[in-house]
Coordinates of C-alpha atoms in Angstrom, one line a residue:
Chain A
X19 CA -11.5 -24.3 21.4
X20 CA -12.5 -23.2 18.3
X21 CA -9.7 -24.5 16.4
X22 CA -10.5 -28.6 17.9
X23 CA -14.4 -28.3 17.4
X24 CA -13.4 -27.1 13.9
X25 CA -11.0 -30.0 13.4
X26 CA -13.9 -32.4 14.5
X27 CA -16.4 -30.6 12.1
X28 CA -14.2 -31.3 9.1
X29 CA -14.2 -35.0 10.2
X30 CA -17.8 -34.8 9.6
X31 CA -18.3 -32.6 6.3
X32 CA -16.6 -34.9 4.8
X33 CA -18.5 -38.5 3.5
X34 CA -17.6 -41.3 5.6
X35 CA -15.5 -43.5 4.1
X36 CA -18.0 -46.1 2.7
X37 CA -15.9 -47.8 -0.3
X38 CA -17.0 -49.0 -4.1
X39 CA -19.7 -51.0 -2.6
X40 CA -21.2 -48.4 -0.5
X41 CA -20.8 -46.0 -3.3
X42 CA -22.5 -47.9 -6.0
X43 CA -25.5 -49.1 -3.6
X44 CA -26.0 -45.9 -2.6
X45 CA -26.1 -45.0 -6.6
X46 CA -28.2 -48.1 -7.1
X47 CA -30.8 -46.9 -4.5
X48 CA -30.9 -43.6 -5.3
X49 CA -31.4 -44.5 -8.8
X50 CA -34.2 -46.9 -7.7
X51 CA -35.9 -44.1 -6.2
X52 CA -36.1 -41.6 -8.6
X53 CA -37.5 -44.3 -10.7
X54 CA -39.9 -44.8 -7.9
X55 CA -40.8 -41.0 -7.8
X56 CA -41.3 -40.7 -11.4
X57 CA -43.5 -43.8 -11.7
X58 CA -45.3 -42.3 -8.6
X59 CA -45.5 -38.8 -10.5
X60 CA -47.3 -40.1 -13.8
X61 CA -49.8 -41.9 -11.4
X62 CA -50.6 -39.4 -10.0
X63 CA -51.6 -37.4 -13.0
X64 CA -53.5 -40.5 -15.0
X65 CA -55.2 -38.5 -17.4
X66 CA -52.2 -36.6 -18.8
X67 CA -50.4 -39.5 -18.8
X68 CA -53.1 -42.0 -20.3
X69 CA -53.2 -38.5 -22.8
X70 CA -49.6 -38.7 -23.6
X71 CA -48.8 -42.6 -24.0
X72 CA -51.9 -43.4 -26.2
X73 CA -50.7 -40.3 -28.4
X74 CA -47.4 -41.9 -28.3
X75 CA -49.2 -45.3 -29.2
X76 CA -50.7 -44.4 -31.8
X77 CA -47.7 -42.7 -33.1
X78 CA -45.6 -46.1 -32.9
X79 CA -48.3 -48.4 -33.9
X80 CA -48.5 -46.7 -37.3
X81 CA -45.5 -47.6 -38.7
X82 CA -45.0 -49.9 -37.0
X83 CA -48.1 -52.1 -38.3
X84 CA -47.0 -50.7 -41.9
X85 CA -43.7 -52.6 -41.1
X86 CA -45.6 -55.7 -40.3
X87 CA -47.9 -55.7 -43.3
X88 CA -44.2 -55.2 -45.4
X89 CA -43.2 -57.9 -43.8
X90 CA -45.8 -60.1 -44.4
X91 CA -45.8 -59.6 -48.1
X92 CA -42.4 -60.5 -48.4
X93 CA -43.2 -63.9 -46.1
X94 CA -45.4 -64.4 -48.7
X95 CA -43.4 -63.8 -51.5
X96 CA -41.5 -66.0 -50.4
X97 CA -44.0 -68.3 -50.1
X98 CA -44.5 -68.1 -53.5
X99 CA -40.9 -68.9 -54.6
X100 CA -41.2 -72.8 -54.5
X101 CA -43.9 -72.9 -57.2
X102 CA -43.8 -70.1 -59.9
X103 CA -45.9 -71.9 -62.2
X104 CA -46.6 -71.9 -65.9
X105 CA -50.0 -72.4 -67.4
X106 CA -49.9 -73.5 -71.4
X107 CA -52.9 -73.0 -72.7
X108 CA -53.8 -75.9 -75.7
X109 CA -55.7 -75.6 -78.3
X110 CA -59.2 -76.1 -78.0
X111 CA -59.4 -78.5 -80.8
X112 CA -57.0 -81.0 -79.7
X113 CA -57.9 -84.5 -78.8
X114 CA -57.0 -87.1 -76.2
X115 CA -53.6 -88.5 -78.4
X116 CA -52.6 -84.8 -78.6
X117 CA -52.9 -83.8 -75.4
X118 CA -51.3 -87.3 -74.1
X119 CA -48.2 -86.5 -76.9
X120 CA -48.2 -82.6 -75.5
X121 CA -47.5 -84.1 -72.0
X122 CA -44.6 -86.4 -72.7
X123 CA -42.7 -83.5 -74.6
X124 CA -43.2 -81.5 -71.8
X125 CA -41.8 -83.8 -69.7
X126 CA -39.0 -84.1 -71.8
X127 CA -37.8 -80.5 -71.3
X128 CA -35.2 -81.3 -68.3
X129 CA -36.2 -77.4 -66.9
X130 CA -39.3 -79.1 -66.1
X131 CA -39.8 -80.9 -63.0
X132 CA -43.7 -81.5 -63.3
X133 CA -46.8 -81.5 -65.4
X134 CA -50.3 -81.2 -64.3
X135 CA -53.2 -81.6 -66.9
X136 CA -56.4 -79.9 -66.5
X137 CA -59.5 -80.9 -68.8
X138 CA -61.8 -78.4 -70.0
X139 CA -63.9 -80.3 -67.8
X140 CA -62.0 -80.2 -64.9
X141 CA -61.3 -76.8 -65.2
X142 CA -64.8 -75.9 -65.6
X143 CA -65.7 -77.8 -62.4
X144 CA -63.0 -76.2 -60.5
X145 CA -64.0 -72.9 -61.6
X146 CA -67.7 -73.4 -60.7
X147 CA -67.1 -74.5 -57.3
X148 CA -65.3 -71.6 -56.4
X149 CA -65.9 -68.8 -58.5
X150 CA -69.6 -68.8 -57.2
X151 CA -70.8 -68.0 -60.7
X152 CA -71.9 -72.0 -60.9
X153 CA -75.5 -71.6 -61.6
X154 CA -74.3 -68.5 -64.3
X155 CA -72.4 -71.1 -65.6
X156 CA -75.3 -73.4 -66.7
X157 CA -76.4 -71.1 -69.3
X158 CA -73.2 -71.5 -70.9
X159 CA -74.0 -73.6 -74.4
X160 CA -70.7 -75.0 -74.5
X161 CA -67.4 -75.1 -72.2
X162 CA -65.4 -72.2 -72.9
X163 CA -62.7 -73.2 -71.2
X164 CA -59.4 -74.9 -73.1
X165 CA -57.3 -77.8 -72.0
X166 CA -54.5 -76.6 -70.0
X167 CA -51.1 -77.5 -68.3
X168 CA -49.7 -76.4 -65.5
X169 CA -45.9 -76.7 -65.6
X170 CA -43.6 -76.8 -62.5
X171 CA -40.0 -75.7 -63.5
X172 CA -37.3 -76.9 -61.4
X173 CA -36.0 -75.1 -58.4
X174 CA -33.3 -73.1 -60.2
X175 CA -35.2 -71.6 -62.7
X176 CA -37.9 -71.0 -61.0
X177 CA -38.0 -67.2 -60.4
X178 CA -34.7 -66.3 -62.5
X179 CA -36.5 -64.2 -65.0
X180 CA -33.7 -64.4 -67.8
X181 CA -33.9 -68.7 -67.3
X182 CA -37.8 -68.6 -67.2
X183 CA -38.2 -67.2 -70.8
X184 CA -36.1 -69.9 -72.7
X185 CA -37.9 -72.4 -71.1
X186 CA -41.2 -70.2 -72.4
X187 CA -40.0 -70.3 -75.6
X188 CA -39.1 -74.1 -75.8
X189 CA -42.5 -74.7 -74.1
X190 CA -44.7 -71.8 -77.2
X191 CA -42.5 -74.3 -79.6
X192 CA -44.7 -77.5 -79.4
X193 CA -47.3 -77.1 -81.8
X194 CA -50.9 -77.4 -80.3
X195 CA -49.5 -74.8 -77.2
X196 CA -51.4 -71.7 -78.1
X197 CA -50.3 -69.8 -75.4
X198 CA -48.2 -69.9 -72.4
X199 CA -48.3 -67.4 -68.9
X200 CA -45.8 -67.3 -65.8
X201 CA -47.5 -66.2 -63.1
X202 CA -44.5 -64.3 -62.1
X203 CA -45.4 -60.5 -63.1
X204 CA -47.7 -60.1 -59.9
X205 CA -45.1 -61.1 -58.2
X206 CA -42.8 -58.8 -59.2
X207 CA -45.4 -56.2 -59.2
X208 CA -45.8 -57.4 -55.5
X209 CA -41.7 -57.3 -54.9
X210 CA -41.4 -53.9 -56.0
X211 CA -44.4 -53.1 -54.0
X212 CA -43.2 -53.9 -50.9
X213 CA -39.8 -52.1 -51.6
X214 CA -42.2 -48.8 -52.1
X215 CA -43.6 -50.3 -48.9
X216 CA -40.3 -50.3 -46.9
X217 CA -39.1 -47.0 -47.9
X218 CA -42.4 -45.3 -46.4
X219 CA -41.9 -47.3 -43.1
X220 CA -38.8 -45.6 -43.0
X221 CA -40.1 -42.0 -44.0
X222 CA -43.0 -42.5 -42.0
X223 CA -41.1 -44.0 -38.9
X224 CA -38.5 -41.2 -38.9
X225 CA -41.5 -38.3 -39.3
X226 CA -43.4 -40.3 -36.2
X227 CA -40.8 -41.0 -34.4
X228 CA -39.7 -37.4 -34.5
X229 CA -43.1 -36.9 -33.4
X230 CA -42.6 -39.2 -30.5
X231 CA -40.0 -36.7 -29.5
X232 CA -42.0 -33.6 -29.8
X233 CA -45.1 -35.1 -27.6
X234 CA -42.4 -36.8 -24.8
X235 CA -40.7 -33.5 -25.1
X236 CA -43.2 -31.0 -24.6
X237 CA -45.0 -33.2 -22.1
X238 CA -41.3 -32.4 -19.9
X239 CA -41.4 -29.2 -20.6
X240 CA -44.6 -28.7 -18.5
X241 CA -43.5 -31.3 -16.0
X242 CA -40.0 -28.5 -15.6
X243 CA -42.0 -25.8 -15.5
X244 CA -44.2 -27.8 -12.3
X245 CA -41.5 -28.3 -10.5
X246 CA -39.3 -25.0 -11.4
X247 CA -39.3 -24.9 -7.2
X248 CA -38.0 -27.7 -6.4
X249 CA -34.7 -27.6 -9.5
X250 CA -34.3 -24.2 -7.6
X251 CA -34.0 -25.7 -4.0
X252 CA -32.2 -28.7 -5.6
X253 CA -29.6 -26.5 -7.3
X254 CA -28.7 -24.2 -4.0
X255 CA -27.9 -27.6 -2.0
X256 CA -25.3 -28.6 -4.6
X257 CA -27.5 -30.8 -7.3
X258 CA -25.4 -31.6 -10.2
X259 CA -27.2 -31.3 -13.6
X260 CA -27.4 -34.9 -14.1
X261 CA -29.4 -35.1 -10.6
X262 CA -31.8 -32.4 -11.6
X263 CA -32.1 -33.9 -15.2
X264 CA -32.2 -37.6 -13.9
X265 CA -36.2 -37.6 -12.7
X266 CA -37.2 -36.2 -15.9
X267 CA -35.1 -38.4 -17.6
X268 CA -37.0 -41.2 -16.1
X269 CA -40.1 -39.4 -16.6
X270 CA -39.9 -39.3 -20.4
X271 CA -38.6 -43.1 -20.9
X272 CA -41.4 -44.0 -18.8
X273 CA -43.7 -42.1 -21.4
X274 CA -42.2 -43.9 -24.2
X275 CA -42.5 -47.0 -22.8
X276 CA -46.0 -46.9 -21.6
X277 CA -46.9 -45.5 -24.9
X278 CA -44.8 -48.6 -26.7
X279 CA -46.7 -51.3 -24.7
X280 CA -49.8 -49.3 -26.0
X281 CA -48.6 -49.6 -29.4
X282 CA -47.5 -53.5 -28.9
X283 CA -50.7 -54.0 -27.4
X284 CA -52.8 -52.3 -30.2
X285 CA -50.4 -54.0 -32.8
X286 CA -50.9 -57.4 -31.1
X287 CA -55.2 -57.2 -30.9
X288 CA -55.3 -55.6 -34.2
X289 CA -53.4 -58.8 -36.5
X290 CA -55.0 -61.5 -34.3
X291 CA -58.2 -59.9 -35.1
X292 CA -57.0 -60.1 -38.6
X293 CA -55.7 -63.2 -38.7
X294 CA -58.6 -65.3 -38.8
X295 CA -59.7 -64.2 -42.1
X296 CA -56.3 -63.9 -43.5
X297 CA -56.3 -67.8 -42.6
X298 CA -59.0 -68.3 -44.3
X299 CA -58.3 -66.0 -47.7
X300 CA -54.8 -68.0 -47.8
X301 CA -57.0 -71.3 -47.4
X302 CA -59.0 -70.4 -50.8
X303 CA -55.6 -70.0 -52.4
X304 CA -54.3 -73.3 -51.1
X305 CA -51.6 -71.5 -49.5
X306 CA -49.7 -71.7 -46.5
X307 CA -49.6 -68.5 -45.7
X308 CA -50.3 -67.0 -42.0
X309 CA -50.5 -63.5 -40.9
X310 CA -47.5 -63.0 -38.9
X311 CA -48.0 -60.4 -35.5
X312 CA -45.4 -58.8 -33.6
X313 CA -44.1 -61.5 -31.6
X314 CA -42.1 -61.5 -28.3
X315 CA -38.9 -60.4 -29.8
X316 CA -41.0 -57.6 -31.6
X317 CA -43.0 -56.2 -28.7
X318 CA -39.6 -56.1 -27.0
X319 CA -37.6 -54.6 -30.0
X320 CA -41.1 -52.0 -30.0
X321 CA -40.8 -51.0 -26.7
X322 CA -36.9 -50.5 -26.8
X323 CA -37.6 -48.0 -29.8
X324 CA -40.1 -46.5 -27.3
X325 CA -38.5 -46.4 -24.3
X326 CA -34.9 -44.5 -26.1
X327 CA -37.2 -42.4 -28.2
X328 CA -39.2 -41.4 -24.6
X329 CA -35.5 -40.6 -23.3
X330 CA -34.1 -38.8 -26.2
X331 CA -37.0 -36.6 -26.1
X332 CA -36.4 -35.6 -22.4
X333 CA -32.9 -35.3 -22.8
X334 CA -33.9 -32.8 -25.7
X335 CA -36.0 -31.4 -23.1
X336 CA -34.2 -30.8 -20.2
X337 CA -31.1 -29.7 -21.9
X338 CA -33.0 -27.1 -23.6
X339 CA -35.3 -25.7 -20.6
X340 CA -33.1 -26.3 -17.5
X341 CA -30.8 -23.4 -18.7
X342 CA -33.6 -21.1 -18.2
X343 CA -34.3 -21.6 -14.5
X344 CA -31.7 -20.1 -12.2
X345 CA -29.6 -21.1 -10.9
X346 CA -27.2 -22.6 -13.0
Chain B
X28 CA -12.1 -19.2 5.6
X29 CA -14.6 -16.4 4.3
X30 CA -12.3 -13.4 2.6
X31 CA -12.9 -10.7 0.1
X32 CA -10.4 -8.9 -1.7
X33 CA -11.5 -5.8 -3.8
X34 CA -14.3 -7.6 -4.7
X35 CA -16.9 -5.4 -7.2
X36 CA -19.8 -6.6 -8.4
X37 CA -21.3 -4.9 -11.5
X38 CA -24.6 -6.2 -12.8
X39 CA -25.5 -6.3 -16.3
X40 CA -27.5 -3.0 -16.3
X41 CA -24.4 -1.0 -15.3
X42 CA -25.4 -0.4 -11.3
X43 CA -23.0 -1.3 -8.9
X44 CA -24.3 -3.8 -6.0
X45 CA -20.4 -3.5 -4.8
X46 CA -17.9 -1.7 -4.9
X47 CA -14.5 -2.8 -3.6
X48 CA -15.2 -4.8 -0.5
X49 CA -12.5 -5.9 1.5
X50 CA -13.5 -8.1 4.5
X51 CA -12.0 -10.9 6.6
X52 CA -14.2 -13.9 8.2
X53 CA -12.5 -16.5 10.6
X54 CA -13.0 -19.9 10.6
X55 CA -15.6 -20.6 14.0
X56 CA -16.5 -16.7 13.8
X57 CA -20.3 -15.5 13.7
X58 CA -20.4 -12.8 11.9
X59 CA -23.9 -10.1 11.2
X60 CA -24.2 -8.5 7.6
X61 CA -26.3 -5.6 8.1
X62 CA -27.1 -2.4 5.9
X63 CA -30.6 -1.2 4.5
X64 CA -31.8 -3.1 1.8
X65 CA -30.1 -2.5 -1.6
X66 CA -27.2 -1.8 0.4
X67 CA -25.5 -5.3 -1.0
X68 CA -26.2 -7.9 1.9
X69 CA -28.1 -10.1 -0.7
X70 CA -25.9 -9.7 -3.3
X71 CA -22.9 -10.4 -1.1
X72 CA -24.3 -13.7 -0.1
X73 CA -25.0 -14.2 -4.2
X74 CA -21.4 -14.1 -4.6
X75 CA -21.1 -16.7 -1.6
X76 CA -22.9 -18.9 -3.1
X77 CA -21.8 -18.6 -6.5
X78 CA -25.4 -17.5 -7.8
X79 CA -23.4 -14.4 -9.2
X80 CA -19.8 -13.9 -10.1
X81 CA -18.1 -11.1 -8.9
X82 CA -17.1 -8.4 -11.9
X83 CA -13.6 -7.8 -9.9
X84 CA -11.8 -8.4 -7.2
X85 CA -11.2 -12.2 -5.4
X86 CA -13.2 -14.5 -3.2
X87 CA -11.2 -17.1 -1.2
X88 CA -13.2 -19.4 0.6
X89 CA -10.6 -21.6 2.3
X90 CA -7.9 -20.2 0.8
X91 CA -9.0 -21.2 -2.0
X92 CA -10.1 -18.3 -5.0
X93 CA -13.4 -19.6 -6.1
X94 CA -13.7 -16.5 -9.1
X95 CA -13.0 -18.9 -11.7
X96 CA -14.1 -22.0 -10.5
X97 CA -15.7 -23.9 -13.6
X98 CA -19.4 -24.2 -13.7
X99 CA -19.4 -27.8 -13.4
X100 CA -17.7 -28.0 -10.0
X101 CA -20.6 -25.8 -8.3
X102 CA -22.2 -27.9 -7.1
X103 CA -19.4 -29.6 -5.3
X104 CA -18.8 -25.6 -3.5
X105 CA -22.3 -25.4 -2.9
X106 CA -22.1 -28.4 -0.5
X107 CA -19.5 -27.4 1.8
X108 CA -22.3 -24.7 2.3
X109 CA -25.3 -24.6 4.7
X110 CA -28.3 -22.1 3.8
X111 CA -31.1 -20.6 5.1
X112 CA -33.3 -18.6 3.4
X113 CA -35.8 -15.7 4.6
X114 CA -38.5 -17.5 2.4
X115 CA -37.5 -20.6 3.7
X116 CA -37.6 -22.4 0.1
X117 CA -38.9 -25.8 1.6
X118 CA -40.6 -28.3 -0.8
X119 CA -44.5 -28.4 0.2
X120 CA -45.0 -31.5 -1.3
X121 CA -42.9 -33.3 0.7
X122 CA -42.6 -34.7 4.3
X123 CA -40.2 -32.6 6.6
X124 CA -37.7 -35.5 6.5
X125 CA -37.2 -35.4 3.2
X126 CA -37.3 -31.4 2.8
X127 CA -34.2 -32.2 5.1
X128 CA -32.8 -35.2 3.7
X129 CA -32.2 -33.2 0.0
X130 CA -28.4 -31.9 0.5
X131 CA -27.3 -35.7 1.0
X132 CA -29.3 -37.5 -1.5
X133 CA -28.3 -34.9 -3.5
X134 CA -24.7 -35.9 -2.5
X135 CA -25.7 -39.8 -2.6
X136 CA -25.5 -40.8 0.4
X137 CA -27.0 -44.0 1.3
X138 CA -30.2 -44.7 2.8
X139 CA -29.2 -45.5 6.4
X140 CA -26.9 -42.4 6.8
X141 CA -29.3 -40.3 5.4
X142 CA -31.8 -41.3 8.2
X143 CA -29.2 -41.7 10.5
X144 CA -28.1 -37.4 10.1
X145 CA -31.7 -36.3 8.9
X146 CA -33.0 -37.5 12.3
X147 CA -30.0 -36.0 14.4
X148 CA -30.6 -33.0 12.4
X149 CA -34.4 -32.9 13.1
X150 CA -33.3 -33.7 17.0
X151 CA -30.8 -30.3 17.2
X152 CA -34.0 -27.8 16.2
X153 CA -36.2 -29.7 18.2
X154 CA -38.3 -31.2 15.4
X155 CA -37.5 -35.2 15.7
X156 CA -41.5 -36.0 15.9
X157 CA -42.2 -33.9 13.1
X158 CA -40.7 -35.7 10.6
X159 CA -43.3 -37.3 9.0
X160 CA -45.2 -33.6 8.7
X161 CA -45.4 -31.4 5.7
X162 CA -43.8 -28.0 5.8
X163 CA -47.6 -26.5 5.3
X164 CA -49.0 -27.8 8.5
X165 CA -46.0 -26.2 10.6
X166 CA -45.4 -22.6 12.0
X167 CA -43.7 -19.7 10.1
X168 CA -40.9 -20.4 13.4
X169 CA -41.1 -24.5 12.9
X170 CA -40.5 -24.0 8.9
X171 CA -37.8 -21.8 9.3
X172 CA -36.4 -24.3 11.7
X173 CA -36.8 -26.8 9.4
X174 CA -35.1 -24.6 6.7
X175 CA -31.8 -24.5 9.2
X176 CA -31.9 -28.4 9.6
X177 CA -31.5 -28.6 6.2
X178 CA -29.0 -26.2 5.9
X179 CA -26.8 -28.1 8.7
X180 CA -27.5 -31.7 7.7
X181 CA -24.3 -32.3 6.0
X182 CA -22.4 -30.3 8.1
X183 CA -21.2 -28.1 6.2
X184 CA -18.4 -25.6 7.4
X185 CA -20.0 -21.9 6.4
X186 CA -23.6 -21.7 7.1
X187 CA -25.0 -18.6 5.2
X188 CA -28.4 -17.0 6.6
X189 CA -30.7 -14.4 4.7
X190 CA -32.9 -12.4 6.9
X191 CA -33.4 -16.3 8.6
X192 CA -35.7 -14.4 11.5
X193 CA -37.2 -11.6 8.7
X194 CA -41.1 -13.3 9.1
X195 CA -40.8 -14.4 12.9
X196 CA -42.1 -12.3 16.1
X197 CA -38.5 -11.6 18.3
X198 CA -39.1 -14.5 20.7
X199 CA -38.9 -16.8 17.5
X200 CA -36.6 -14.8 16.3
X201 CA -34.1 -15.2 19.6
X202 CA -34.6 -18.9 19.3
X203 CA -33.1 -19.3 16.0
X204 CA -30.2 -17.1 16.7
X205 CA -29.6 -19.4 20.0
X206 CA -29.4 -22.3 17.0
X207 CA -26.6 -20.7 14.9
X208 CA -25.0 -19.8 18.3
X209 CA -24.8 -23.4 18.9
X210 CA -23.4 -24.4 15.1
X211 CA -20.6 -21.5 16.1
X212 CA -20.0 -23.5 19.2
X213 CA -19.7 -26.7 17.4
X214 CA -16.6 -24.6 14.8
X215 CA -19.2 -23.7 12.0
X216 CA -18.7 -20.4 10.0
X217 CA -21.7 -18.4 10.4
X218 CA -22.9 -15.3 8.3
X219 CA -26.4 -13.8 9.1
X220 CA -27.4 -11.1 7.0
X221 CA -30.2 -9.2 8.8
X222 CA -31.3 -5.9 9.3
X223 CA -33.2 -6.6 12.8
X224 CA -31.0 -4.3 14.7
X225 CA -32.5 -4.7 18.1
X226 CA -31.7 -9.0 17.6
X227 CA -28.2 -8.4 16.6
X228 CA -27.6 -5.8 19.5
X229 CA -28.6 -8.7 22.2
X230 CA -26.1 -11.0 20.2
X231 CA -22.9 -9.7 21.3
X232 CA -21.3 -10.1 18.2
X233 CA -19.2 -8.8 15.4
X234 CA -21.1 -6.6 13.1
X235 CA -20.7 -5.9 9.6
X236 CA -22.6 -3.2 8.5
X237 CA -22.7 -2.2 4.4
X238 CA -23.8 1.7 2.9
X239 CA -24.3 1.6 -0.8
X240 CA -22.3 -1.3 -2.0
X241 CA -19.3 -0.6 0.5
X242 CA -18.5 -1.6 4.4
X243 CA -19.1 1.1 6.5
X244 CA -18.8 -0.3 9.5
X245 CA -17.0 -3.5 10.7
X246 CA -16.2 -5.0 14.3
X247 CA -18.7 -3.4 16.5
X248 CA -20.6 -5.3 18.4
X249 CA -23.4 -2.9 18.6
X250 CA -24.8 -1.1 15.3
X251 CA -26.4 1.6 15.3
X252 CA -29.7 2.5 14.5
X253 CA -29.9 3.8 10.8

């Protein structure tokens, strides 16, 4: 008697035969939810949680935004590229046949691909109407200003430093040129700049990132310690590490990614606030230039970031603390 | 299925929980571990469940020796077990059903099977409308009831019991031992550890009774009073 009902209990310990598919919908819907659970957890708590992700957002948004500002310099370096102009300043004395002469041996320069010829007078016009120093500029006995061409080099030596001063030197050579300026240096000062720029995105996203990890990390911790019962209970019926660790898992990648869309969001509010006077600055410098946001692929790539630095940080976690509740 | 061979157990502080047990259970058999406390019930049932490793001596749980089974297949062992605990160790913060369902999510079963054995579970201690209760609102008797539907949902083949009657009055108390008479009916391996003499007495059953770490006693079916 024994021995049959025994026989007939063995049939049932073990799992009915189910297959692959059973198996991984099974896996699928307990994965589903745990997810559930965990989303239904950090509900439940909104403070902490609202605590924790906006931490976390601010964290991300930081470098982040530094990242976009870099970024947006070099946009508009490279903005810049197309017309790294020269100004020759002429001689104040010069007259109309000069000035006329200057032009055509300019244009004879094949570097050159255009002239521009300001007046004193234009110049001085220009300048009033948008320096905002016009009625200043009526005291002013005579026109300070001298006569001045602005020289476009042709696309290949534009920028090249080393090609750019031989064509400075041809340009110093014609005689009623007094003086002659690239407006280049800024932009070099700007390019090195933004190379300072990118190397403390990456100092300051590794320090707040590690951050990240800390906050998501810590924030499990107290979340293990909660539910020390239940990893007990979980552990006696034959939970495997990975099912004890899995809810926290989720937890913390929930963190991060909560915190990221905070960080997106912040990001996203912040440069359209910004971008309507950034319009408007790049309009008084006839440029082209537009503040560029986040964008999909960004708030995306953001949240990514978020969400593996959220998990990391709970893997961190749970590795470290679930050692300490028995049993193993 | 159960059997100890020389089996010490030395904790870390130097005292002896057991020394040199030797002791045979049969596959179907219902079996009482009783002794004072510190006598090594508890710890015995440790070893069982591979919360503690034994310092000496071998454990063969059907046939096999489960000494140096590798950490990472405990939990596999621990699911051809079914537990009960005197504290019951029930989840408050969660219905009934799913206080029962744990051992097979745990072991990933589906959805539908998991309702399917939870509620057949539920049905064998008399529990089916509870389901949808929390563990807080029941009886100290109904909880522990609850604990043993847990511990028999997957139908495991050993069912292990620590003082499962040590809170309830004796008519609660003969009620679950009528329960685990039924999983021995059904070809389970049941261990009880319990020092409520009077219960085991009316039981009619094979006694085991441990003195300071070592059997003292073993086949009876009446203990004595110590």
């Amino acid at each position: 008697m024994a021995q049959s009902s025994s026989a007939k209990v063995r049939r049932g310990a073990v799992a009915p035969k189910i297959g692959l598919f059973g198996l991984i919908r099974a896996a699928f819907e307990h994965h589903s939810h745990t997810f559930q659970d965990s989303l239904k957890r950090l509900a439940k708590d909104p403070l902490q949680t609202l605590m924790t992700a906006s931490v976390i957002a601010i964290a991300l948004s930081l470098p982040a935004t530094l990242f976009l500002v870099v970024d947006n310099a070099r946009q508009f370096e490279n903005n810049f590229e197309s017309f790294s102009q020269i100004t020759a300043y002429v001689d104040n004395s010069a007259n109309q046949k000069q000035i006329a002469t200057i032009k055509t041996q300019l244009q004879a320069i094949p570097e050159v691909a255009a002239v521009m010829y300001i007046s004193p007078e234009q110049g001085l016009q220009e300048f009033t109407e948008n320096s905002g120093f016009g009625s200043a500029l009526k005291y002013l006995e005579s026109n300070p200003l001298p006569p001045v061409f602005i020289i476009e080099p042709i696309a290949d030596v534009a920028l090249e430093a080393n090609q750019v001063q031989p064509l400075l030197a041809k340009i110093s050579q014609i005689a009623e040129v007094e003086d002659t300026q690239i407006d280049m240096l800024w932009l070099q000062r700007l390019r090195s700049l933004t190379q300072i720029g990118q190397q403390i995105v990456f100092a300051l996203g590794f320090v707040l990132g590690l951050g990240v990890l800390v906050i998501i990390g810590n924030s499990i911790r107290l979340t293990i310690h909660g539910r020390r019962e239940e990893i007990i209970v979980v552990k006696l019926v034959g939970g495997t590490d990975a099912y004890v660790r899995r809810p926290f898992l989720y937890s913390g990648m929930l963190m991060g990614l909560i915190g990221a869309m905070g960080a997106a969001l912040i990001i996203v509010i912040g440069f359209w606030w910004l971008s309507g006077s950034v319009a408007q600055l790049s309009e008084l410098y006839n440029s082209q230039f537009r503040l560029h946001s986040l964008g999909v692929q960004g708030c995306l790539a953001l949240i990514a970031v978020g969400a593996s630095l959220g998990l990391s940080g709970s893997w961190l976690a749970v590795t470290r603390h679930l050692k300490d509740i028995k049993p193993r | 299925m159960i059997h100890f061979d020389n089996l010490t157990k030395r904790y870390s502080g130097g005292y002896e929980a057991l020394k040199g047990i030797n002791l045979n259970v049969n596959a179907g058999e219902l079996a009482f571990l009783t002794g004072h406390s510190g006598a090594g019930k508890s710890t015995l049932l440790k070893l069982l469940m591979l919360l503690e490793r034994p310092s000496s001596g071998t454990l063969l749980i059907n046939g096999k020796n489960i000494n140096r089974l590798a950490n990472s297949k405990i939990p596999a062992y621990r699911r051809q077990l079914g537990v009960v605990f005197q504290d019951h160790q029930l989840l408050m913060d969660r219905s009934v059903f799913d206080n029962v369902a744990l051992p097979l999510q745990v072991a990933g079963q589906s959805r539908k099977e998991i309702g399917r054995r939870v509620r057949a579970a539920l049905d064998g201690v008399g529990l089916l409308l509870k389901e949808r209760h929390s563990p807080a609102m029941l009886s100290g008797g109904e909880q522990q009831r609850v604990g043993i539907a847990r511990a028999v949902v997957h139908k495991p083949r050993i069912l292990l019991a620590d003082e499962p009657t040590g809170n309830l009055d004796p008519g609660l108390s003969a009620e679950i031992m009528a329960l685990f008479r039924r999983f021995q009916d059904v070809g389970v391996t049941v261990l009880i550890a319990s020092h409520d003499i009077d219960l085991i007495n009316q039981m009619n059953c094979r006694i085991i009774r441990l003195e300071q770490g070592m059997v003292a006693d073993d086949g009876g079916t009446h203990g004595s009073v110590f």
